[in-house]
Amino acid sequence: MQAKLIYIFALACALLTLLFGETFGQEKSLRFLSSDNEPIVGVAVLLYPHGESKAIQRVSDLDGHVRLGSVAYPLTIETQHISFDPLSQRLDQSDNHTLYLTERSDLLEDVTITSATEQSSSLNTTLFVVDQMDSQSIQRLGGNDLSDVLNFNNNINVMPDPSTGRSTVNMFGLGGEYVKILIDNVPMVSDNGAGNNIDITQINLDQVERIEISEGAMGVLYGSNAVAGVINIVTKKGGDTRFSIQAAIQEETVGGEYNWSDEGRHIQRLTVKSHLGSKLHVTANANHNDFKGFKNDHQGVNYYGSDGVRGYEWNPKEQIHLGGQLHYSLSAKTILTYGYDYYHEELFIHDTILIGGVGIDGLPEYKAQDNRYVTDRQAHRLSINHRFDSMPMNLFFSYQAQSRSKEEYVYDLERQSKTSSGGLNLEQSSDYLYSKGTLKNILNQLSWLSITAGYEADYQTGYDAVASGAYSSDIAEQSLSNLDAFALATWTPTAAISITPGLRLNHNSAYNQHMIWSVSTLWRAPKQFSAQLVVGSAYKTPTYTQLFRYFVDANHDVTGNQDLNPEDGISVVLNLSKSSSLGELLLKNEIKGSYFDIHGKIGMAIITEENPDAPSSIQRSTYLNIDEYQTIGISTNHQLIYRALSAQIGASYIGARQFEQNENQNEDYVYTLSGTASLSYLLRPLETQFSVNFKYNGSSERYYQDDEGAYKVLMDPYSLMDMSIQKSFFDEAFRIKLGARNLLNVVQVNASGLPSASAHGGSSPSSMVFAYGRSYFINLSYTFKK
Amino acid sequence: MKHYINKLTGLLLLTIVVGFSACDENEVERIFEASFQTSTVGLAQLDETAILQVNFSIPTVTETTVTIDLSENGVVYGTDYSTSPTATDGVVTVTVPAGSESASFSITRLVEFIASGNDLTATLAAIDGEESPEFVGTTTVSVLFEEVIAQGGTIDLLTGGSNMPNQCYIDLSNFAQTAVRRDQWELAFYSGAENRVFLNAALLVTAVEISEHNDLAIVSSETVFDTPLQLSSFGQPVTVSNVEELLGGLELGYSMYGPYTDIKEGTLEGTAISEISATDEDNKVYIVSLGSEIPEEHNLEGGLTTTGDHRGFYKIRVLLDGDQYKLQYAPLDETNISEAIFSKNTSANHTYFSIVDQKEVAVEPSASQWDINFSGVYSYYGFDFGFGAGLTYSDYALHNTLGGTALYQVTTYTTDSEGVTTTHDVPSYDSFSLSDVDEASLISDNRAIIGSEWRDSSAGIAKDDRYFVIRDTENNYFKLKFTKLLSDEGERGHSQFVYELL
């Protein structure tokens, strides 16, 4: 029944998409394009109609359009854009004007996603289906880290783990290990590896220009583990003011919990930007995010009871982030960008029960075994952009290191102090060296063919003392290196069609050679209709746990398998998009279909061969490349902009199934419906912006893994809704933002199929904690500019 | 307005500065406390010695000297009593090295007669070495020259960690704990009237009768039975036609073929080895699985490492030689038979024998000198799964049913599977007094009443829903409750209980 409704909905959306093209398009507008015919988003335009002294402000939309409405001609326009030279022009008569802007020569890399010439830090929209979230949207959500903002995307779920404080991304039902996270196109380091399975609460959004989300296997450009998709975080670069300081504080309630000392979330930010001379631009920023934990039914650190409610539902975490960026224009053709990040995190996990016991004085003792996890990360990123004639070259070099250490200590509740400590011990660490280079537009004398070639090389060492499990003190260590060469050829038989086959030859030190391929086809039909088909492949490397797990005792025998092969993924993504305009009303409709197949997905399997070291009656299991995982999905997205109002609505319907490869089983797809909607309105006279975001997550099946094995968990539906109001004062120097997160007050989501708390009895939990209830935030910021 | 902005900006910057300079609360605070272990000791007889122990809350980090003042009431140092180390001007100083958890000295009674009412008081006077020591709990001990029944106290069990190397025998009336390694012995020969042999359940020792044979020399792993045995494993029938096959189901485990252990309750009738007969031919050959080694490794993550490699198979035959037991034994495939003869030990419940070391060993204190045996590991053949299986438990406590200790459990509340808690109409541990003792409830025919249900191993705690009422071998009544399962560092095998004389 539900499935049927979805198909009807999808069909209706498809029809709408096609119809709008015919009916709209009457209104006069300006369109801003770059020199290679790509629309430019975010051009600020001042319109001076004839006879009026006051200018009208407009900003170009996703397709580069600016609605003119009814204005008196001749009309003078002035443009401003961070990456393009300003343009001042007089338009004599009412018509649709297309205006070409010239890229700023001194700020080559300050490109937005749609100006395709220099994509050193962006994803390529010709090759991939890219969704983006700009800094405005991030601001409206009061987003401090990546986990705050990604929930409102159709095919993405943020999967939090309240006990460890980590959150990972789930895309198309595939976990964080299948999603590659990049900062300015460079993979991010994690606790024990790089690129995938990133804790997205550790990604600060202060200096983020926008977030690009691309769905599909993209191994050709991004290498291993870019199976479900890629999330690229594009940082702000350069700036137009000589000197600026921005200081902000954000105070948040955590559910209903807030006070100045030990509840709520307290964030402070500071950013300084300055030009030093004409060629050098420097940015420095600091962010302190002090999350005091979410108690919910728990009673905090100093609770004495024996009823298991000491501590927190979500454990407290404190994060400090320092960043710096140098941006140096060596010449008109060469730009160097160097970025540095330092991140420090302290996570406190408080045991929910006390140790118990009686002290030497015969009185009861109130002590608990608590843990402190300390994470440190530093990242250096250097990029060099150079242009040989019309051939842009990008070179990236990066060194990143991250480590996570654990301190087990005894906390005395009576004295409220730490009375003994096992010291800080390294649990996980990772070092990552990375380089990538691309040369674009090779053979540029041929107008119908453009070739991009490049290399990617990395070397990572991972150390993990916990992957093997509590029953082993073995340390899992691995070094992996990749040396890859890739090439893409864009063939444009006509101006409207481009076909780009791509190939990557990958040499992985542990998993031998792989050939990764993709074909992207883009058809830009008349009337702003476009169709894009991306077929690609990528592989995912096994996790440390899958390789090195050791859980053997009197009743269990589960071991990792060091002979595992990577999982092979193939995806097909088809995106149909249609933009339309009717007067000041702008519409963009998109339908996307996707198919993923993961071959040789790693699963737990029983082995029959006897273990000579273990009692014979115990069942042995290990990890093998035995499963096939497939998803099929359709999603729609509709955007509407009318003057200061913008609205979006979308839905996605994804089916997933998993079965054992050699069993010819007709497993049915299990479908999950999700929907998103957002609304934002700028009340210009009051400089006040209102916005609402909504996400519906339908009931879904997820895989849940713990020490005892993997479980299929059926989750109930739940919805998330955020709302905010922003107002600026004194020429935008002061800004105040009030918001509410999780208005529908979700904390736990009912789930069935979860394993019981202990293997030897105890009832199974019937819910998973997903959020911390309705929370409010206030953000005050002050910007000083010179 | 400008003024207002400046103020607000100032406030904003101040908040940021304060926020970034959040103070560090990660320092370890060392809290060193000291207390006497008991408040009263008794020296009833000439030459009797008592140990006075000062416990520390945490191990010392430096060489530490403890000073104890002695205050005499009608007794004279050197004449009536002496101390070790010796006292100077009524002051005893004990120096312990870094890493010590206690300091102790002994007092010995030197004369037969001391007038009633004369006694001695030891007072904790000073601790040098440790920074800022605190005196807590019991800071003085009365040394009485008469019989004293311990008032109770805290017993930190000396089980020895997650591999549980030791069994602990506790004498409540003397506040005494004796720890012995559980791999010292395999067989225990009963001292009472009946002729019974017990197996070491703490070491997973099992025994199976070879009913077709009473000649030890001809039984080996190659012995084939005249009549195949119909046994069962996991509740399913198994046919066993020779010793080789039988060994596959003799070791203690879920799949074992039959009740090759003493019964859980520990009664005389329930031993795996039948009562020893005066008629030699009736005493059959038994094959004994010597159980599992105690592993060296500890598990510091709250898990256990109690069962190591298998200790091998022996064949035994027990006979009577008048009032004495005669044990014949050899490794299963050995033809040279060893023999040991021993008389019944009148003071203890059993005489203990190590097959591996080929000798009698001292294990338990005399029968009236212990009440609780905190066995640590305990195994038996039971039907907990609905079918017969060999089960191994940890943190297991037994009481001295053969020596005359009786006890019962008081359950204060129960929580059902739905999480609904029912509180029972019984006194709390603290309010339980002698008048609350229900003699009829005292159990003396089942040693496994305490068992291991007192703890919640997944939560890592001692349950607070129960306590035990005990009548010891001297008819003193006590109440006892477990207070701790794990060490502060989270390791198993560091349990604790408290008890009080009623």
mmCIF file of N, CA and C in Angstrom, chain B residues 128-209:
data_model
loop_
_atom_site.group_PDB
_atom_site.id
_atom_site.type_symbol
_atom_site.label_atom_id
_atom_site.label_comp_id
_atom_site.label_asym_id
_atom_site.label_seq_id
_atom_site.Cartn_x
_atom_site.Cartn_y
_atom_site.Cartn_z
ATOM 1 N N ASP B 128 53.972 8.133 59.295
ATOM 2 C CA ASP B 128 54.979 9.000 58.675
ATOM 3 C C ASP B 128 55.376 8.415 57.335
ATOM 4 N N GLY B 129 55.579 9.298 56.398
ATOM 5 C CA GLY B 129 55.978 8.844 55.062
ATOM 6 C C GLY B 129 54.943 9.284 54.050
ATOM 7 N N GLU B 130 53.711 8.840 54.242
ATOM 8 C CA GLU B 130 52.627 9.238 53.336
ATOM 9 C C GLU B 130 52.237 10.695 53.610
ATOM 10 N N GLU B 131 51.899 11.386 52.535
ATOM 11 C CA GLU B 131 51.431 12.753 52.706
ATOM 12 C C GLU B 131 50.001 12.751 53.216
ATOM 13 N N SER B 132 49.723 13.589 54.140
ATOM 14 C CA SER B 132 48.406 13.793 54.744
ATOM 15 C C SER B 132 47.562 12.528 54.906
ATOM 16 N N PRO B 133 48.055 11.607 55.772
ATOM 17 C CA PRO B 133 47.233 10.423 56.045
ATOM 18 C C PRO B 133 46.023 10.779 56.910
ATOM 19 N N GLU B 134 44.959 10.053 56.723
ATOM 20 C CA GLU B 134 43.764 10.299 57.532
ATOM 21 C C GLU B 134 43.456 9.031 58.324
ATOM 22 N N PHE B 135 43.108 9.205 59.615
ATOM 23 C CA PHE B 135 42.675 8.064 60.409
ATOM 24 C C PHE B 135 41.161 7.991 60.320
ATOM 25 N N VAL B 136 40.684 6.829 59.941
ATOM 26 C CA VAL B 136 39.228 6.677 59.800
ATOM 27 C C VAL B 136 38.801 5.413 60.542
ATOM 28 N N GLY B 137 37.508 5.212 60.670
ATOM 29 C CA GLY B 137 36.966 3.961 61.204
ATOM 30 C C GLY B 137 37.504 3.633 62.584
ATOM 31 N N THR B 138 38.120 2.460 62.696
ATOM 32 C CA THR B 138 38.591 1.960 63.985
ATOM 33 C C THR B 138 40.016 2.433 64.229
ATOM 34 N N THR B 139 40.203 3.288 65.228
ATOM 35 C CA THR B 139 41.551 3.774 65.496
ATOM 36 C C THR B 139 42.124 3.188 66.786
ATOM 37 N N THR B 140 41.292 2.470 67.549
ATOM 38 C CA THR B 140 41.818 1.781 68.736
ATOM 39 C C THR B 140 41.337 0.339 68.738
ATOM 40 N N VAL B 141 42.191 -0.535 69.297
ATOM 41 C CA VAL B 141 41.825 -1.953 69.418
ATOM 42 C C VAL B 141 41.943 -2.354 70.889
ATOM 43 N N SER B 142 40.909 -3.009 71.378
ATOM 44 C CA SER B 142 40.980 -3.554 72.729
ATOM 45 C C SER B 142 41.532 -4.967 72.655
ATOM 46 N N VAL B 143 42.604 -5.211 73.414
ATOM 47 C CA VAL B 143 43.151 -6.558 73.470
ATOM 48 C C VAL B 143 42.687 -7.152 74.796
ATOM 49 N N LEU B 144 41.796 -8.145 74.725
ATOM 50 C CA LEU B 144 41.248 -8.761 75.931
ATOM 51 C C LEU B 144 41.934 -10.101 76.149
ATOM 52 N N PHE B 145 42.109 -10.451 77.415
ATOM 53 C CA PHE B 145 42.779 -11.718 77.698
ATOM 54 C C PHE B 145 41.722 -12.762 78.045
ATOM 55 N N GLU B 146 40.813 -12.947 77.133
ATOM 56 C CA GLU B 146 39.722 -13.908 77.298
ATOM 57 C C GLU B 146 39.217 -14.271 75.890
ATOM 58 N N GLU B 147 38.244 -15.214 75.841
ATOM 59 C CA GLU B 147 37.670 -15.624 74.553
ATOM 60 C C GLU B 147 36.841 -14.455 73.988
ATOM 61 N N VAL B 148 37.074 -14.129 72.724
ATOM 62 C CA VAL B 148 36.323 -13.029 72.101
ATOM 63 C C VAL B 148 35.679 -13.536 70.820
ATOM 64 N N ILE B 149 34.405 -13.277 70.689
ATOM 65 C CA ILE B 149 33.743 -13.603 69.419
ATOM 66 C C ILE B 149 33.744 -12.344 68.565
ATOM 67 N N ALA B 150 34.259 -12.480 67.347
ATOM 68 C CA ALA B 150 34.362 -11.312 66.473
ATOM 69 C C ALA B 150 32.993 -10.679 66.282
ATOM 70 N N GLN B 151 32.962 -9.354 66.306
ATOM 71 C CA GLN B 151 31.705 -8.620 66.135
ATOM 72 C C GLN B 151 31.280 -8.543 64.680
ATOM 73 N N GLY B 152 32.215 -8.905 63.809
ATOM 74 C CA GLY B 152 31.922 -8.796 62.381
ATOM 75 C C GLY B 152 32.980 -7.955 61.716
ATOM 76 N N GLY B 153 32.751 -7.567 60.496
ATOM 77 C CA GLY B 153 33.735 -6.756 59.793
ATOM 78 C C GLY B 153 33.602 -6.929 58.297
ATOM 79 N N THR B 154 34.625 -6.481 57.618
ATOM 80 C CA THR B 154 34.636 -6.527 56.160
ATOM 81 C C THR B 154 35.650 -7.568 55.718
ATOM 82 N N ILE B 155 35.237 -8.482 54.881
ATOM 83 C CA ILE B 155 36.168 -9.478 54.348
ATOM 84 C C ILE B 155 36.407 -9.173 52.870
ATOM 85 N N ASP B 156 37.640 -8.784 52.574
ATOM 86 C CA ASP B 156 38.045 -8.650 51.171
ATOM 87 C C ASP B 156 38.594 -10.004 50.758
ATOM 88 N N LEU B 157 37.844 -10.714 49.924
ATOM 89 C CA LEU B 157 38.189 -12.097 49.609
ATOM 90 C C LEU B 157 39.495 -12.172 48.839
ATOM 91 N N LEU B 158 40.314 -13.148 49.217
ATOM 92 C CA LEU B 158 41.646 -13.281 48.620
ATOM 93 C C LEU B 158 41.607 -14.266 47.455
ATOM 94 N N THR B 159 40.562 -14.189 46.669
ATOM 95 C CA THR B 159 40.391 -15.110 45.536
ATOM 96 C C THR B 159 41.520 -14.961 44.519
ATOM 97 N N GLY B 160 42.061 -13.753 44.432
ATOM 98 C CA GLY B 160 43.283 -13.587 43.644
ATOM 99 C C GLY B 160 43.128 -13.092 42.224
ATOM 100 N N GLY B 161 41.982 -12.548 41.889
ATOM 101 C CA GLY B 161 41.855 -11.965 40.547
ATOM 102 C C GLY B 161 41.051 -12.826 39.607
ATOM 103 N N SER B 162 41.049 -12.422 38.321
ATOM 104 C CA SER B 162 40.119 -13.007 37.355
ATOM 105 C C SER B 162 40.404 -14.462 37.032
ATOM 106 N N ASN B 163 41.596 -14.966 37.355
ATOM 107 C CA ASN B 163 41.854 -16.396 37.151
ATOM 108 C C ASN B 163 41.495 -17.199 38.403
ATOM 109 N N MET B 164 41.081 -16.493 39.461
ATOM 110 C CA MET B 164 40.617 -17.094 40.713
ATOM 111 C C MET B 164 41.487 -18.253 41.170
ATOM 112 N N PRO B 165 42.751 -18.002 41.471
ATOM 113 C CA PRO B 165 43.632 -19.109 41.860
ATOM 114 C C PRO B 165 43.281 -19.702 43.226
ATOM 115 N N ASN B 166 42.641 -18.900 44.094
ATOM 116 C CA ASN B 166 42.453 -19.356 45.472
ATOM 117 C C ASN B 166 40.997 -19.619 45.843
ATOM 118 N N GLN B 167 40.867 -20.569 46.796
ATOM 119 C CA GLN B 167 39.622 -20.741 47.527
ATOM 120 C C GLN B 167 39.849 -20.113 48.891
ATOM 121 N N CYS B 168 38.816 -19.486 49.460
ATOM 122 C CA CYS B 168 38.997 -18.827 50.747
ATOM 123 C C CYS B 168 38.070 -19.468 51.773
ATOM 124 N N TYR B 169 38.671 -19.852 52.912
ATOM 125 C CA TYR B 169 37.876 -20.394 54.013
ATOM 126 C C TYR B 169 37.741 -19.299 55.053
ATOM 127 N N ILE B 170 36.509 -18.992 55.456
ATOM 128 C CA ILE B 170 36.302 -17.891 56.378
ATOM 129 C C ILE B 170 35.689 -18.408 57.673
ATOM 130 N N ASP B 171 36.343 -18.043 58.777
ATOM 131 C CA ASP B 171 35.815 -18.351 60.094
ATOM 132 C C ASP B 171 35.228 -17.059 60.640
ATOM 133 N N LEU B 172 33.913 -16.982 60.677
ATOM 134 C CA LEU B 172 33.266 -15.721 61.045
ATOM 135 C C LEU B 172 33.551 -15.340 62.491
ATOM 136 N N SER B 173 33.513 -16.318 63.392
ATOM 137 C CA SER B 173 33.651 -15.976 64.813
ATOM 138 C C SER B 173 35.065 -15.522 65.150
ATOM 139 N N ASN B 174 36.030 -15.875 64.315
ATOM 140 C CA ASN B 174 37.409 -15.446 64.554
ATOM 141 C C ASN B 174 37.874 -14.365 63.594
ATOM 142 N N PHE B 175 36.971 -13.913 62.743
ATOM 143 C CA PHE B 175 37.331 -12.921 61.722
ATOM 144 C C PHE B 175 38.605 -13.369 61.001
ATOM 145 N N ALA B 176 38.599 -14.616 60.545
ATOM 146 C CA ALA B 176 39.811 -15.164 59.935
ATOM 147 C C ALA B 176 39.517 -15.671 58.532
ATOM 148 N N GLN B 177 40.445 -15.422 57.642
ATOM 149 C CA GLN B 177 40.331 -15.898 56.268
ATOM 150 C C GLN B 177 41.586 -16.679 55.912
ATOM 151 N N THR B 178 41.405 -17.892 55.344
ATOM 152 C CA THR B 178 42.540 -18.695 54.905
ATOM 153 C C THR B 178 42.376 -18.927 53.410
ATOM 154 N N ALA B 179 43.408 -18.557 52.637
ATOM 155 C CA ALA B 179 43.328 -18.761 51.197
ATOM 156 C C ALA B 179 44.239 -19.909 50.792
ATOM 157 N N VAL B 180 43.718 -20.836 49.969
ATOM 158 C CA VAL B 180 44.549 -21.935 49.453
ATOM 159 C C VAL B 180 44.339 -22.041 47.952
ATOM 160 N N ARG B 181 45.379 -22.431 47.261
ATOM 161 C CA ARG B 181 45.245 -22.597 45.809
ATOM 162 C C ARG B 181 44.297 -23.758 45.521
ATOM 163 N N ARG B 182 43.452 -23.557 44.513
ATOM 164 C CA ARG B 182 42.458 -24.596 44.263
ATOM 165 C C ARG B 182 42.996 -25.742 43.410
ATOM 166 N N ASP B 183 44.251 -25.653 42.953
ATOM 167 C CA ASP B 183 44.797 -26.773 42.185
ATOM 168 C C ASP B 183 45.717 -27.647 43.030
ATOM 169 N N GLN B 184 45.606 -27.537 44.370
ATOM 170 C CA GLN B 184 46.480 -28.335 45.222
ATOM 171 C C GLN B 184 46.045 -29.779 45.349
ATOM 172 N N TRP B 185 44.791 -30.037 45.068
ATOM 173 C CA TRP B 185 44.274 -31.378 45.330
ATOM 174 C C TRP B 185 43.197 -31.754 44.307
ATOM 175 N N GLU B 186 42.943 -33.076 44.206
ATOM 176 C CA GLU B 186 41.852 -33.540 43.351
ATOM 177 C C GLU B 186 40.809 -34.312 44.153
ATOM 178 N N LEU B 187 41.291 -35.062 45.179
ATOM 179 C CA LEU B 187 40.368 -35.931 45.923
ATOM 180 C C LEU B 187 40.359 -35.558 47.400
ATOM 181 N N ALA B 188 39.165 -35.647 47.990
ATOM 182 C CA ALA B 188 39.035 -35.368 49.422
ATOM 183 C C ALA B 188 38.335 -36.559 50.070
ATOM 184 N N PHE B 189 39.002 -37.140 51.063
ATOM 185 C CA PHE B 189 38.474 -38.348 51.723
ATOM 186 C C PHE B 189 37.775 -37.946 52.994
ATOM 187 N N TYR B 190 36.496 -38.265 53.065
ATOM 188 C CA TYR B 190 35.647 -37.818 54.173
ATOM 189 C C TYR B 190 36.111 -38.397 55.511
ATOM 190 N N SER B 191 36.064 -37.554 56.543
ATOM 191 C CA SER B 191 36.566 -37.967 57.866
ATOM 192 C C SER B 191 35.502 -38.607 58.740
ATOM 193 N N GLY B 192 34.244 -38.471 58.368
ATOM 194 C CA GLY B 192 33.155 -38.970 59.202
ATOM 195 C C GLY B 192 33.014 -40.489 59.128
ATOM 196 N N ALA B 193 31.875 -40.941 59.623
ATOM 197 C CA ALA B 193 31.642 -42.379 59.719
ATOM 198 C C ALA B 193 31.558 -43.029 58.345
ATOM 199 N N GLU B 194 30.865 -42.373 57.430
ATOM 200 C CA GLU B 194 30.739 -42.969 56.092
ATOM 201 C C GLU B 194 32.064 -42.880 55.346
ATOM 202 N N ASN B 195 32.245 -43.801 54.424
ATOM 203 C CA ASN B 195 33.475 -43.814 53.644
ATOM 204 C C ASN B 195 33.193 -43.238 52.255
ATOM 205 N N ARG B 196 33.482 -41.957 52.127
ATOM 206 C CA ARG B 196 33.139 -41.236 50.905
ATOM 207 C C ARG B 196 34.343 -40.467 50.384
ATOM 208 N N VAL B 197 34.394 -40.333 49.051
ATOM 209 C CA VAL B 197 35.464 -39.543 48.432
ATOM 210 C C VAL B 197 34.818 -38.415 47.621
ATOM 211 N N PHE B 198 35.239 -37.193 47.901
ATOM 212 C CA PHE B 198 34.734 -36.029 47.152
ATOM 213 C C PHE B 198 35.741 -35.611 46.093
ATOM 214 N N LEU B 199 35.210 -34.933 45.054
ATOM 215 C CA LEU B 199 36.065 -34.431 43.964
ATOM 216 C C LEU B 199 36.228 -32.915 44.111
ATOM 217 N N ASN B 200 37.309 -32.390 43.582
ATOM 218 C CA ASN B 200 37.551 -30.953 43.652
ATOM 219 C C ASN B 200 36.727 -30.229 42.586
ATOM 220 N N ALA B 201 35.562 -29.762 43.007
ATOM 221 C CA ALA B 201 34.657 -29.085 42.067
ATOM 222 C C ALA B 201 35.206 -27.730 41.636
ATOM 223 N N ALA B 202 36.120 -27.167 42.438
ATOM 224 C CA ALA B 202 36.702 -25.869 42.081
ATOM 225 C C ALA B 202 37.712 -25.992 40.949
ATOM 226 N N LEU B 203 38.103 -27.260 40.666
ATOM 227 C CA LEU B 203 39.094 -27.475 39.616
ATOM 228 C C LEU B 203 38.485 -28.245 38.437
ATOM 229 N N LEU B 204 37.157 -28.457 38.497
ATOM 230 C CA LEU B 204 36.432 -29.164 37.441
ATOM 231 C C LEU B 204 36.837 -30.637 37.346
ATOM 232 N N VAL B 205 37.173 -31.246 38.518
ATOM 233 C CA VAL B 205 37.539 -32.662 38.524
ATOM 234 C C VAL B 205 36.267 -33.498 38.385
ATOM 235 N N THR B 206 36.331 -34.529 37.531
ATOM 236 C CA THR B 206 35.181 -35.421 37.333
ATOM 237 C C THR B 206 35.666 -36.873 37.403
ATOM 238 N N ALA B 207 34.735 -37.775 37.634
ATOM 239 C CA ALA B 207 35.119 -39.191 37.723
ATOM 240 C C ALA B 207 33.991 -40.063 37.196
ATOM 241 N N VAL B 208 34.372 -41.113 36.445
ATOM 242 C CA VAL B 208 33.371 -42.041 35.915
ATOM 243 C C VAL B 208 33.754 -43.466 36.309
ATOM 244 N N GLU B 209 32.761 -44.195 36.735
ATOM 245 C CA GLU B 209 32.987 -45.582 37.157
ATOM 246 C C GLU B 209 33.096 -46.483 35.933
#
